[in-house]
Amino acid sequence: MWRRPFESQNLVVYRKTKISRRPGQRARLVAPAEAGEEYSYCVDKFWIIESVAPDGFLVVKTRRGKRHHIRQNDPNLRHASLRERLFSRARFPTAAFDPVDSVRC
């Protein structure tokens, strides 16, 4: 199946798996553990691609300025849909303003 290539400044969504006793309100696919004390669930993370490396990795930036290195072929990574770009735009980082880079010592 053909996938659209990732490019710099593309908005992406990463589905991250978590485990805790209290899933948050944005948790999806919630499933209890066998003992029933914890839950495993998925949370969608809204990121922007900062750069594309030739070795198959993407440098993505979070809303708070953190950077992650993710493989382009990671099954949990996908392009943001039009609906997500419209209705969840506040959850994506902005490309124009970077609070980490704007701090000067």
Short mmCIF file of C-alpha atoms in Angstrom, two decimals:
data_model
loop_
_atom_site.label_atom_id
_atom_site.label_comp_id
_atom_site.label_asym_id
_atom_site.label_seq_id
_atom_site.Cartn_x
_atom_site.Cartn_y
_atom_site.Cartn_z
CA MET A 1 0.00 0.00 0.00
CA TRP A 2 1.34 3.42 -0.93
CA ARG A 3 1.78 5.97 1.82
CA ARG A 4 2.18 9.69 1.32
CA PRO A 5 5.77 10.65 2.19
CA PHE A 6 6.45 12.69 5.30
CA GLU A 7 7.86 16.17 4.78
CA SER A 8 9.06 18.94 7.03
CA GLN A 9 6.23 20.98 8.64
CA ASN A 10 3.66 18.19 8.13
CA LEU A 11 1.22 17.73 10.99
CA VAL A 12 1.22 14.15 12.28
CA VAL A 13 -0.59 12.11 14.91
CA TYR A 14 1.23 9.46 16.95
CA ARG A 15 -0.78 6.86 18.85
CA LYS A 16 1.07 6.21 22.10
CA THR A 17 0.30 3.23 24.36
CA LYS A 18 0.21 3.90 28.09
CA ILE A 19 -0.52 2.00 31.31
CA SER A 20 -1.91 3.59 34.48
CA ARG A 21 -4.54 3.24 37.17
CA ARG A 22 -6.61 6.16 35.89
CA PRO A 23 -6.85 6.72 32.14
CA GLY A 24 -7.40 10.33 31.14
CA GLN A 25 -10.39 11.69 29.25
CA ARG A 26 -8.57 11.41 25.89
CA ALA A 27 -7.80 7.70 26.38
CA ARG A 28 -8.92 5.32 23.64
CA LEU A 29 -9.01 1.55 23.41
CA VAL A 30 -9.10 1.20 27.20
CA ALA A 31 -8.61 -2.38 28.44
CA PRO A 32 -8.27 -3.55 32.06
CA ALA A 33 -5.31 -5.65 33.19
CA GLU A 34 -5.88 -9.23 34.34
CA ALA A 35 -5.73 -8.28 38.03
CA GLY A 36 -7.94 -5.28 37.37
CA GLU A 37 -5.71 -2.71 39.08
CA GLU A 38 -4.39 -0.98 35.97
CA TYR A 39 -5.55 -0.15 32.47
CA SER A 40 -3.75 -0.12 29.17
CA TYR A 41 -4.90 2.47 26.66
CA CYS A 42 -3.84 4.62 23.73
CA VAL A 43 -3.56 8.38 23.55
CA ASP A 44 -3.18 10.42 20.35
CA LYS A 45 -0.24 12.83 20.38
CA PHE A 46 -0.37 15.77 17.97
CA TRP A 47 3.07 16.69 16.63
CA ILE A 48 4.74 18.56 13.76
CA ILE A 49 7.64 17.23 11.70
CA GLU A 50 10.72 19.37 12.19
CA SER A 51 13.03 17.54 9.80
CA VAL A 52 13.34 14.37 7.77
CA ALA A 53 16.65 12.50 8.03
CA PRO A 54 17.93 10.42 5.10
CA ASP A 55 18.33 7.35 7.36
CA GLY A 56 14.56 6.92 7.73
CA PHE A 57 14.02 8.87 10.94
CA LEU A 58 11.82 11.91 11.53
CA VAL A 59 12.50 14.60 14.09
CA VAL A 60 9.10 15.60 15.46
CA LYS A 61 8.31 18.42 17.85
CA THR A 62 5.68 18.45 20.57
CA ARG A 63 3.56 21.41 21.59
CA ARG A 64 5.85 22.09 24.55
CA GLY A 65 9.03 21.98 22.47
CA LYS A 66 10.25 18.43 23.13
CA ARG A 67 11.78 16.58 20.21
CA HIS A 68 11.45 12.88 19.40
CA HIS A 69 13.14 10.70 16.78
CA ILE A 70 10.66 8.34 15.14
CA ARG A 71 11.00 5.95 12.20
CA GLN A 72 9.03 6.91 9.11
CA ASN A 73 7.55 3.41 8.89
CA ASP A 74 6.31 3.32 12.51
CA PRO A 75 2.73 1.92 12.37
CA ASN A 76 1.62 4.31 15.15
CA LEU A 77 2.54 7.39 13.09
CA ARG A 78 0.21 8.88 10.49
CA HIS A 79 -0.62 12.15 8.79
CA ALA A 80 -3.23 14.30 10.54
CA SER A 81 -6.63 14.17 8.87
CA LEU A 82 -8.42 17.29 7.71
CA ARG A 83 -10.84 16.96 10.60
CA GLU A 84 -8.00 16.78 13.12
CA ARG A 85 -6.27 19.77 11.55
CA LEU A 86 -9.46 21.82 11.82
CA PHE A 87 -10.96 20.77 15.15
CA SER A 88 -7.77 19.92 17.07
CA ARG A 89 -5.52 22.68 15.75
CA ALA A 90 -4.82 23.99 19.26
CA ARG A 91 -3.26 20.63 20.18
CA PHE A 92 -0.62 20.88 17.42
CA PRO A 93 2.59 22.85 17.94
CA THR A 94 2.94 26.01 15.89
CA ALA A 95 5.74 26.15 13.38
CA ALA A 96 6.27 29.91 13.66
CA PHE A 97 6.82 30.20 17.43
CA ASP A 98 9.22 27.97 19.32
CA PRO A 99 9.30 28.84 23.05
CA VAL A 100 12.50 26.81 23.55
CA ASP A 101 14.42 28.63 20.80
CA SER A 102 13.10 32.08 21.74
CA VAL A 103 14.65 32.05 25.23
CA ARG A 104 17.93 33.95 25.31
CA CYS A 105 20.46 33.85 28.13
#
